[in-house]
PDB file of C-alpha atoms and ligand atoms in Angstrom:
ATOM      1  CA  MET A   1     105.689  98.390 153.865  1.00 87.00           C
ATOM      2  CA  ARG A   2     103.288  96.152 152.021  1.00 93.00           C
ATOM      3  CA  ILE A   3      99.562  95.735 152.544  1.00 97.00           C
ATOM      4  CA  VAL A   4      97.659  92.557 151.657  1.00 97.00           C
ATOM      5  CA  CYS A   5      94.491  93.832 150.026  1.00 97.00           C
ATOM      6  CA  PRO A   6      91.657  91.329 150.483  1.00 96.00           C
ATOM      7  CA  HIS A   7      90.764  91.898 146.815  1.00 97.00           C
ATOM      8  CA  CYS A   8      94.111  92.363 145.083  1.00 97.00           C
ATOM      9  CA  GLY A   9      96.722  90.562 147.201  1.00 95.00           C
ATOM     10  CA  GLU A  10      99.994  91.933 148.458  1.00 95.00           C
ATOM     11  CA  ARG A  11     100.772  95.431 147.178  1.00 97.00           C
ATOM     12  CA  PRO A  12     103.260  98.188 148.029  1.00 95.00           C
ATOM     13  CA  VAL A  13     101.963 100.877 150.370  1.00 94.00           C
ATOM     14  CA  ASP A  14     102.241 103.576 147.705  1.00 94.00           C
ATOM     15  CA  GLU A  15      99.213 102.065 145.956  1.00 97.00           C
ATOM     16  CA  PHE A  16      97.163 103.148 148.981  1.00 97.00           C
ATOM     17  CA  VAL A  17      96.023 106.474 150.375  1.00 97.00           C
ATOM     18  CA  PRO A  18      95.689 106.593 154.176  1.00 95.00           C
ATOM     19  CA  TYR A  19      92.700 108.411 155.556  1.00 93.00           C
ATOM     20  CA  GLY A  20      93.076 108.152 159.322  1.00 91.00           C
ATOM     21  CA  ALA A  21      91.298 106.429 162.175  1.00 92.00           C
ATOM     22  CA  ALA A  22      88.589 103.940 161.315  1.00 93.00           C
ATOM     23  CA  GLY A  23      85.414 103.555 163.312  1.00 87.00           C
ATOM     24  CA  LEU A  24      84.824 107.206 164.201  1.00 90.00           C
ATOM     25  CA  LYS A  25      81.171 107.900 164.890  1.00 90.00           C
ATOM     26  CA  ARG A  26      79.981 111.141 163.314  1.00 93.00           C
ATOM     27  CA  PRO A  27      77.985 113.093 165.917  1.00 96.00           C
ATOM     28  CA  ASP A  28      74.418 114.194 165.342  1.00 96.00           C
ATOM     29  CA  ALA A  29      74.157 117.648 163.746  1.00 94.00           C
ATOM     30  CA  SER A  30      72.767 118.994 167.048  1.00 97.00           C
ATOM     31  CA  ALA A  31      75.660 117.603 169.105  1.00 96.00           C
ATOM     32  CA  SER A  32      77.710 119.915 171.323  1.00 97.00           C
ATOM     33  CA  THR A  33      80.763 121.781 170.124  1.00 97.00           C
ATOM     34  CA  SER A  34      82.962 119.601 172.322  1.00 96.00           C
ATOM     35  CA  ASP A  35      81.540 116.436 170.738  1.00 96.00           C
ATOM     36  CA  TRP A  36      82.324 117.856 167.275  1.00 97.00           C
ATOM     37  CA  LEU A  37      85.783 118.968 168.376  1.00 96.00           C
ATOM     38  CA  ASP A  38      86.437 115.441 169.560  1.00 95.00           C
ATOM     39  CA  TYR A  39      85.193 113.927 166.291  1.00 95.00           C
ATOM     40  CA  VAL A  40      87.101 116.227 163.975  1.00 94.00           C
ATOM     41  CA  TYR A  41      90.371 116.804 165.831  1.00 94.00           C
ATOM     42  CA  LEU A  42      91.028 114.643 168.867  1.00 94.00           C
ATOM     43  CA  ARG A  43      92.623 111.248 168.353  1.00 91.00           C
ATOM     44  CA  ASP A  44      93.647 108.607 170.875  1.00 88.00           C
ATOM     45  CA  ASN A  45      97.213 108.154 169.517  1.00 88.00           C
ATOM     46  CA  LYS A  46      97.405 104.812 171.163  1.00 87.00           C
ATOM     47  CA  ALA A  47     100.493 102.631 171.458  1.00 96.00           C
ATOM     48  CA  GLY A  48      99.239  99.304 170.204  1.00 96.00           C
ATOM     49  CA  MET A  49      96.592  97.979 167.831  1.00 95.00           C
ATOM     50  CA  HIS A  50      95.022 100.729 165.750  1.00 94.00           C
ATOM     51  CA  GLY A  51      92.518 100.569 162.885  1.00 95.00           C
ATOM     52  CA  GLU A  52      92.974 102.954 159.976  1.00 95.00           C
ATOM     53  CA  LEU A  53      91.178 103.539 156.699  1.00 96.00           C
ATOM     54  CA  PHE A  54      93.172 103.073 153.509  1.00 97.00           C
ATOM     55  CA  TYR A  55      91.854 103.650 149.977  1.00 98.00           C
ATOM     56  CA  HIS A  56      93.309 101.296 147.384  1.00 98.00           C
ATOM     57  CA  VAL A  57      93.525 103.943 144.716  1.00 96.00           C
ATOM     58  CA  GLY A  58      96.146 102.094 142.654  1.00 96.00           C
ATOM     59  CA  GLY A  59      94.153  98.866 142.643  1.00 97.00           C
ATOM     60  CA  CYS A  60      90.558  97.841 143.332  1.00 97.00           C
ATOM     61  CA  ARG A  61      89.519 101.304 144.526  1.00 95.00           C
ATOM     62  CA  ALA A  62      87.958  99.853 147.684  1.00 96.00           C
ATOM     63  CA  TRP A  63      88.141 101.306 151.158  1.00 97.00           C
ATOM     64  CA  LEU A  64      89.968  99.030 153.543  1.00 97.00           C
ATOM     65  CA  ILE A  65      90.458  98.949 157.303  1.00 97.00           C
ATOM     66  CA  VAL A  66      94.052  98.133 158.176  1.00 97.00           C
ATOM     67  CA  THR A  67      94.728  97.154 161.785  1.00 96.00           C
ATOM     68  CA  ARG A  68      98.359  97.551 162.767  1.00 95.00           C
ATOM     69  CA  ASP A  69     100.475  97.792 165.893  1.00 96.00           C
ATOM     70  CA  THR A  70     101.638 101.401 166.057  1.00 95.00           C
ATOM     71  CA  ARG A  71     104.766 100.313 167.969  1.00 96.00           C
ATOM     72  CA  THR A  72     106.007  97.868 165.314  1.00 95.00           C
ATOM     73  CA  HIS A  73     103.895  98.692 162.219  1.00 93.00           C
ATOM     74  CA  ALA A  74     103.139  94.964 162.022  1.00 95.00           C
ATOM     75  CA  ILE A  75      99.781  94.585 160.287  1.00 96.00           C
ATOM     76  CA  ALA A  76      97.383  92.230 162.058  1.00 96.00           C
ATOM     77  CA  GLU A  77      94.368  92.406 159.751  1.00 96.00           C
ATOM     78  CA  VAL A  78      93.087  93.997 156.543  1.00 97.00           C
ATOM     79  CA  VAL A  79      89.360  93.917 155.774  1.00 96.00           C
ATOM     80  CA  ALA A  80      87.124  95.664 153.288  1.00 95.00           C
ATOM     81  CA  ALA A  81      85.470  98.575 155.103  1.00 94.00           C
ATOM     82  CA  ARG A  82      82.156  97.755 153.464  1.00 88.00           C
ATOM     83  CA  ASP A  83      82.238  94.160 154.728  1.00 81.00           C
ATOM     84  CA  GLN A  84      82.893  95.327 158.274  1.00 77.00           C
ATOM     85  CA  ARG A  85      80.081  97.847 158.082  1.00 73.00           C
ATOM     86  CA  ASP A  86      77.679  95.252 156.657  1.00 72.00           C
ATOM     87  CA  ALA A  87      78.676  92.805 159.405  1.00 71.00           C
ATOM     88  CA  ALA A  88      77.935  95.476 162.034  1.00 68.00           C
ATOM     89  CA  ARG A  89      74.384  95.991 160.756  1.00 63.00           C
TER      90      ARG A  89
ATOM     91  CA  MET B   1     104.792  96.186 107.931  1.00 73.00           C
ATOM     92  CA  PRO B   2     105.224  96.903 111.649  1.00 83.00           C
ATOM     93  CA  GLN B   3     107.471  99.747 112.676  1.00 93.00           C
ATOM     94  CA  ARG B   4     110.612  98.681 114.591  1.00 96.00           C
ATOM     95  CA  ILE B   5     111.677 100.684 117.589  1.00 97.00           C
ATOM     96  CA  GLY B   6     115.039 100.117 119.306  1.00 97.00           C
ATOM     97  CA  ARG B   7     117.224  97.105 118.524  1.00 97.00           C
ATOM     98  CA  ALA B   8     117.013  96.604 114.773  1.00 96.00           C
ATOM     99  CA  ASP B   9     118.498  93.128 114.313  1.00 96.00           C
ATOM    100  CA  GLY B  10     116.741  89.845 114.863  1.00 95.00           C
ATOM    101  CA  PRO B  11     113.115  89.161 115.746  1.00 96.00           C
ATOM    102  CA  ALA B  12     111.307  91.655 117.982  1.00 96.00           C
ATOM    103  CA  GLY B  13     111.421  90.875 121.701  1.00 97.00           C
ATOM    104  CA  VAL B  14     108.033  92.510 122.101  1.00 98.00           C
ATOM    105  CA  THR B  15     105.235  93.437 119.743  1.00 97.00           C
ATOM    106  CA  VAL B  16     102.397  95.879 120.466  1.00 97.00           C
ATOM    107  CA  HIS B  17      99.227  96.967 118.782  1.00 95.00           C
ATOM    108  CA  GLU B  18      96.178  98.849 119.909  1.00 94.00           C
ATOM    109  CA  ARG B  19      92.968  96.869 120.110  1.00 94.00           C
ATOM    110  CA  GLY B  20      91.060  99.765 118.690  1.00 88.00           C
ATOM    111  CA  ASP B  21      87.874  97.983 117.753  1.00 87.00           C
ATOM    112  CA  LEU B  22      86.513  97.277 121.230  1.00 95.00           C
ATOM    113  CA  SER B  23      83.415  98.296 123.125  1.00 96.00           C
ATOM    114  CA  LEU B  24      83.951  98.563 126.875  1.00 97.00           C
ATOM    115  CA  GLY B  25      81.355  98.791 129.608  1.00 98.00           C
ATOM    116  CA  LEU B  26      81.855  99.056 133.342  1.00 98.00           C
ATOM    117  CA  ILE B  27      79.313  97.103 135.388  1.00 98.00           C
ATOM    118  CA  THR B  28      78.958  97.946 139.089  1.00 98.00           C
ATOM    119  CA  ALA B  29      76.455  95.838 140.995  1.00 98.00           C
ATOM    120  CA  ARG B  30      74.123  97.848 143.210  1.00 96.00           C
ATOM    121  CA  ARG B  31      74.096  97.187 146.934  1.00 92.00           C
ATOM    122  CA  GLY B  32      72.696  93.778 147.685  1.00 93.00           C
ATOM    123  CA  MET B  33      72.058  92.994 144.015  1.00 96.00           C
ATOM    124  CA  ARG B  34      75.253  91.161 143.199  1.00 96.00           C
ATOM    125  CA  THR B  35      73.557  87.813 142.722  1.00 97.00           C
ATOM    126  CA  THR B  36      70.830  89.265 140.510  1.00 98.00           C
ATOM    127  CA  CYS B  37      73.486  90.993 138.422  1.00 98.00           C
ATOM    128  CA  ILE B  38      75.585  87.843 138.032  1.00 98.00           C
ATOM    129  CA  ASP B  39      72.504  85.752 137.205  1.00 98.00           C
ATOM    130  CA  SER B  40      71.350  88.139 134.475  1.00 98.00           C
ATOM    131  CA  LEU B  41      74.833  88.264 132.939  1.00 98.00           C
ATOM    132  CA  ARG B  42      74.947  84.475 132.955  1.00 98.00           C
ATOM    133  CA  ALA B  43      71.510  84.220 131.319  1.00 97.00           C
ATOM    134  CA  SER B  44      72.482  86.573 128.496  1.00 97.00           C
ATOM    135  CA  TYR B  45      76.126  85.736 127.863  1.00 97.00           C
ATOM    136  CA  ASP B  46      76.597  82.277 129.363  1.00 97.00           C
ATOM    137  CA  LEU B  47      79.415  83.720 131.515  1.00 97.00           C
ATOM    138  CA  ASP B  48      80.066  83.537 135.245  1.00 98.00           C
ATOM    139  CA  ALA B  49      81.204  87.024 136.293  1.00 98.00           C
ATOM    140  CA  PRO B  50      84.400  86.330 138.244  1.00 98.00           C
ATOM    141  CA  MET B  51      84.502  87.103 141.974  1.00 97.00           C
ATOM    142  CA  THR B  52      88.305  87.087 142.022  1.00 97.00           C
ATOM    143  CA  ALA B  53      90.846  88.778 139.744  1.00 98.00           C
ATOM    144  CA  ARG B  54      90.152  86.790 136.604  1.00 98.00           C
ATOM    145  CA  ILE B  55      88.840  87.408 133.090  1.00 98.00           C
ATOM    146  CA  VAL B  56      86.400  85.043 131.402  1.00 98.00           C
ATOM    147  CA  HIS B  57      85.597  84.894 127.702  1.00 97.00           C
ATOM    148  CA  GLY B  58      82.259  84.081 126.125  1.00 96.00           C
ATOM    149  CA  ARG B  59      81.205  83.928 122.521  1.00 93.00           C
ATOM    150  CA  THR B  60      80.351  87.611 122.193  1.00 93.00           C
ATOM    151  CA  LEU B  61      81.665  89.189 125.399  1.00 97.00           C
ATOM    152  CA  SER B  62      84.482  88.993 127.928  1.00 98.00           C
ATOM    153  CA  LEU B  63      84.105  89.899 131.602  1.00 98.00           C
ATOM    154  CA  ALA B  64      87.129  91.065 133.606  1.00 98.00           C
ATOM    155  CA  TRP B  65      86.964  91.436 137.372  1.00 98.00           C
ATOM    156  CA  ALA B  66      87.563  95.152 138.010  1.00 98.00           C
ATOM    157  CA  GLY B  67      87.197  95.462 141.765  1.00 96.00           C
ATOM    158  CA  PRO B  68      84.663  94.121 144.274  1.00 95.00           C
ATOM    159  CA  GLU B  69      81.354  93.553 142.519  1.00 95.00           C
ATOM    160  CA  THR B  70      82.618  95.443 139.479  1.00 97.00           C
ATOM    161  CA  TRP B  71      83.386  94.091 136.048  1.00 98.00           C
ATOM    162  CA  LEU B  72      84.720  95.454 132.790  1.00 98.00           C
ATOM    163  CA  ALA B  73      82.757  94.061 129.864  1.00 98.00           C
ATOM    164  CA  ILE B  74      84.784  93.801 126.660  1.00 98.00           C
ATOM    165  CA  GLY B  75      83.218  93.132 123.303  1.00 96.00           C
ATOM    166  CA  SER B  76      84.150  93.730 119.729  1.00 92.00           C
ATOM    167  CA  ALA B  77      82.705  96.949 118.357  1.00 80.00           C
ATOM    168  CA  ARG B  78      78.935  97.049 118.778  1.00 88.00           C
ATOM    169  CA  PRO B  79      76.498  99.900 118.303  1.00 90.00           C
ATOM    170  CA  ASP B  80      75.815 100.749 121.949  1.00 95.00           C
ATOM    171  CA  ILE B  81      77.244  98.589 124.735  1.00 97.00           C
ATOM    172  CA  GLU B  82      75.738 100.772 127.464  1.00 97.00           C
ATOM    173  CA  THR B  83      72.158 100.268 126.267  1.00 97.00           C
ATOM    174  CA  GLU B  84      72.872  96.604 125.662  1.00 97.00           C
ATOM    175  CA  LEU B  85      74.201  95.986 129.201  1.00 98.00           C
ATOM    176  CA  LYS B  86      71.487  98.069 130.819  1.00 98.00           C
ATOM    177  CA  ALA B  87      68.893  95.893 129.121  1.00 98.00           C
ATOM    178  CA  VAL B  88      70.670  92.817 130.483  1.00 98.00           C
ATOM    179  CA  VAL B  89      71.151  93.807 134.131  1.00 97.00           C
ATOM    180  CA  GLY B  90      68.195  96.183 134.573  1.00 96.00           C
ATOM    181  CA  GLN B  91      68.288  97.777 138.015  1.00 96.00           C
ATOM    182  CA  ALA B  92      70.874  95.313 139.397  1.00 98.00           C
ATOM    183  CA  ALA B  93      73.909  97.380 138.349  1.00 98.00           C
ATOM    184  CA  SER B  94      74.987 100.751 137.072  1.00 98.00           C
ATOM    185  CA  ILE B  95      76.567 100.758 133.608  1.00 98.00           C
ATOM    186  CA  VAL B  96      79.075 103.203 132.191  1.00 97.00           C
ATOM    187  CA  ASP B  97      80.292 103.123 128.592  1.00 97.00           C
ATOM    188  CA  MET B  98      84.095 103.180 128.808  1.00 96.00           C
ATOM    189  CA  SER B  99      84.791 102.659 125.090  1.00 95.00           C
ATOM    190  CA  ASP B 100      86.177 106.164 124.629  1.00 93.00           C
ATOM    191  CA  GLN B 101      87.708 106.390 128.122  1.00 94.00           C
ATOM    192  CA  ARG B 102      90.101 103.443 127.971  1.00 95.00           C
ATOM    193  CA  VAL B 103      92.717 102.333 125.504  1.00 96.00           C
ATOM    194  CA  VAL B 104      93.593  98.638 125.240  1.00 96.00           C
ATOM    195  CA  MET B 105      97.100  97.702 124.052  1.00 96.00           C
ATOM    196  CA  ARG B 106      98.065  94.100 123.344  1.00 97.00           C
ATOM    197  CA  ILE B 107     101.702  93.268 123.953  1.00 97.00           C
ATOM    198  CA  SER B 108     103.272  89.936 123.161  1.00 97.00           C
ATOM    199  CA  GLY B 109     106.608  88.236 122.607  1.00 97.00           C
ATOM    200  CA  PRO B 110     109.354  86.467 124.553  1.00 98.00           C
ATOM    201  CA  MET B 111     110.565  89.572 126.431  1.00 98.00           C
ATOM    202  CA  THR B 112     107.115  90.791 127.462  1.00 98.00           C
ATOM    203  CA  ARG B 113     107.435  89.814 131.158  1.00 98.00           C
ATOM    204  CA  THR B 114     110.904  91.333 131.372  1.00 98.00           C
ATOM    205  CA  VAL B 115     109.590  94.613 129.999  1.00 98.00           C
ATOM    206  CA  LEU B 116     106.507  94.629 132.238  1.00 98.00           C
ATOM    207  CA  ALA B 117     108.751  93.956 135.251  1.00 98.00           C
ATOM    208  CA  LYS B 118     110.296  97.382 134.645  1.00 98.00           C
ATOM    209  CA  GLY B 119     106.921  99.051 135.264  1.00 97.00           C
ATOM    210  CA  VAL B 120     104.894  97.019 137.745  1.00 97.00           C
ATOM    211  CA  THR B 121     105.516  95.896 141.313  1.00 95.00           C
ATOM    212  CA  ILE B 122     103.393  92.744 141.156  1.00 96.00           C
ATOM    213  CA  ASP B 123     104.837  89.346 140.346  1.00 96.00           C
ATOM    214  CA  LEU B 124     103.992  88.201 136.805  1.00 97.00           C
ATOM    215  CA  HIS B 125     106.052  85.038 136.997  1.00 97.00           C
ATOM    216  CA  PRO B 126     104.177  82.164 135.309  1.00 97.00           C
ATOM    217  CA  ARG B 127     104.153  80.318 138.642  1.00 97.00           C
ATOM    218  CA  VAL B 128     101.838  82.931 140.175  1.00 96.00           C
ATOM    219  CA  PHE B 129     100.256  84.800 137.214  1.00 98.00           C
ATOM    220  CA  LYS B 130      98.583  82.775 134.510  1.00 98.00           C
ATOM    221  CA  PRO B 131      96.468  83.271 131.389  1.00 98.00           C
ATOM    222  CA  GLY B 132      93.093  84.556 132.546  1.00 98.00           C
ATOM    223  CA  ASP B 133      94.531  86.316 135.582  1.00 98.00           C
ATOM    224  CA  THR B 134      93.979  90.089 135.793  1.00 98.00           C
ATOM    225  CA  ALA B 135      95.273  92.841 138.057  1.00 98.00           C
ATOM    226  CA  ILE B 136      94.706  96.531 138.568  1.00 98.00           C
ATOM    227  CA  THR B 137      98.022  98.096 139.508  1.00 97.00           C
ATOM    228  CA  PRO B 138     100.191 101.033 138.541  1.00 97.00           C
ATOM    229  CA  LEU B 139     102.310 100.507 135.409  1.00 97.00           C
ATOM    230  CA  ALA B 140     104.976 103.182 135.265  1.00 95.00           C
ATOM    231  CA  HIS B 141     102.869 105.068 137.849  1.00 92.00           C
ATOM    232  CA  ILE B 142      99.808 104.945 135.619  1.00 93.00           C
ATOM    233  CA  THR B 143      96.918 103.003 137.101  1.00 91.00           C
ATOM    234  CA  THR B 144      96.391 100.172 134.681  1.00 97.00           C
ATOM    235  CA  GLN B 145      94.336  97.033 134.381  1.00 98.00           C
ATOM    236  CA  LEU B 146      96.173  94.181 132.760  1.00 98.00           C
ATOM    237  CA  TRP B 147      95.372  90.588 132.048  1.00 98.00           C
ATOM    238  CA  GLN B 148      97.287  87.683 130.575  1.00 98.00           C
ATOM    239  CA  VAL B 149      95.933  86.385 127.280  1.00 98.00           C
ATOM    240  CA  ASP B 150      98.173  83.373 126.584  1.00 97.00           C
ATOM    241  CA  ASP B 151     101.517  81.720 127.349  1.00 97.00           C
ATOM    242  CA  THR B 152     103.479  83.429 124.515  1.00 96.00           C
ATOM    243  CA  PRO B 153     103.174  85.448 126.763  1.00 98.00           C
ATOM    244  CA  THR B 154     100.591  87.956 125.607  1.00 98.00           C
ATOM    245  CA  PHE B 155      99.061  90.605 127.853  1.00 98.00           C
ATOM    246  CA  ASP B 156      96.400  93.270 127.382  1.00 98.00           C
ATOM    247  CA  LEU B 157      97.100  96.625 129.032  1.00 98.00           C
ATOM    248  CA  VAL B 158      94.159  98.919 129.724  1.00 98.00           C
ATOM    249  CA  SER B 159      95.023 102.566 130.312  1.00 95.00           C
ATOM    250  CA  PRO B 160      92.834 105.606 130.700  1.00 95.00           C
ATOM    251  CA  HIS B 161      92.762 107.403 127.345  1.00 94.00           C
ATOM    252  CA  ALA B 162      94.438 110.470 128.868  1.00 95.00           C
ATOM    253  CA  THR B 163      97.534 108.503 129.877  1.00 96.00           C
ATOM    254  CA  ALA B 164      97.705 106.010 127.010  1.00 95.00           C
ATOM    255  CA  ARG B 165     100.331 108.041 125.156  1.00 95.00           C
ATOM    256  CA  ASP B 166     102.487 108.131 128.275  1.00 96.00           C
ATOM    257  CA  MET B 167     102.152 104.394 128.687  1.00 97.00           C
ATOM    258  CA  PHE B 168     103.044 103.840 125.055  1.00 96.00           C
ATOM    259  CA  HIS B 169     106.086 106.057 125.457  1.00 97.00           C
ATOM    260  CA  TRP B 170     107.145 104.062 128.538  1.00 98.00           C
ATOM    261  CA  LEU B 171     106.784 100.899 126.446  1.00 98.00           C
ATOM    262  CA  THR B 172     108.932 102.231 123.582  1.00 97.00           C
ATOM    263  CA  VAL B 173     111.695 103.147 126.026  1.00 97.00           C
ATOM    264  CA  SER B 174     111.475  99.985 128.119  1.00 98.00           C
ATOM    265  CA  ALA B 175     111.267  97.548 125.185  1.00 98.00           C
ATOM    266  CA  ALA B 176     113.857  99.315 122.934  1.00 98.00           C
ATOM    267  CA  GLU B 177     116.739  97.109 124.077  1.00 98.00           C
ATOM    268  CA  PHE B 178     114.842  93.986 122.913  1.00 98.00           C
ATOM    269  CA  GLY B 179     113.371  95.500 119.720  1.00 98.00           C
ATOM    270  CA  LEU B 180     109.709  96.593 119.725  1.00 98.00           C
ATOM    271  CA  ASP B 181     107.508  96.009 116.729  1.00 97.00           C
ATOM    272  CA  VAL B 182     104.582  98.420 116.618  1.00 96.00           C
ATOM    273  CA  GLY B 183     101.778  97.069 114.502  1.00 90.00           C
ATOM    274  CA  ARG B 184      98.489  98.316 113.101  1.00 69.00           C
ATOM    275  CA  THR B 185      97.093 101.239 115.076  1.00 58.00           C
ATOM    276  CA  GLN B 186      99.781 103.740 116.105  1.00 44.00           C
ATOM    277  CA  LEU B 187      99.093 105.844 119.154  1.00 42.00           C
TER     278      LEU B 187
HETATM  279 ZN1  LIG C   1      92.723  96.256 146.297  1.00 58.09          ZN
END
């Protein structure tokens, strides 16, 4: 598997560290136990397009959001996590 | 006289020496201050800090792209590159003196690409990687920044100090079949 880093170009997956689902919203400190349980443990495990955080530790050291199809592992999009966050603001 | 490692006959396929006389500073632009940072570097050094994986050379300083909005400044030995760069960029970037944290090795010679191909996964073919191009990528599993200097070809390899000896050992083993001349500073 190879990932096209928006900063570094195409690189083997072992240059990256996966971190899990992207786009999770951290609950407020006063949120209920069930909200925290959901945030920390419960994942959708969907069959289809799924966004995940990857850290390019062997390259530019940027956090990336890799969107892939969990049924085929075909990667649809790779963006810098910071750019996506800035665009959302 | 350089020390020969590996194949003894004929000219060396690869030569290596440490560029031991460098000052290195890491420049990381603060959030939203990229343009200010680039402008102040241009005003002081007449250099455009590259936004893609390139290295540019000025009269007294070189700037290598080192990640998004991050640059490695390379100069010949100067008294205090951290203070110097802080004075240039002010609040627009954070500066870390890397002079004692990184080791720069210059390798050159006709077999250089063949040897590097044993350690990196990226394509260094002259069609896609040219003088002035830089990359951060593992070399023999050691995260390394490299850039091409000229068409000899010559490359600079930048390793963390802690792993420089391992990288050098990898080089002695990988280049032995072509003959490796080790010049000047021995690691
Ligand atoms: Zn990268």
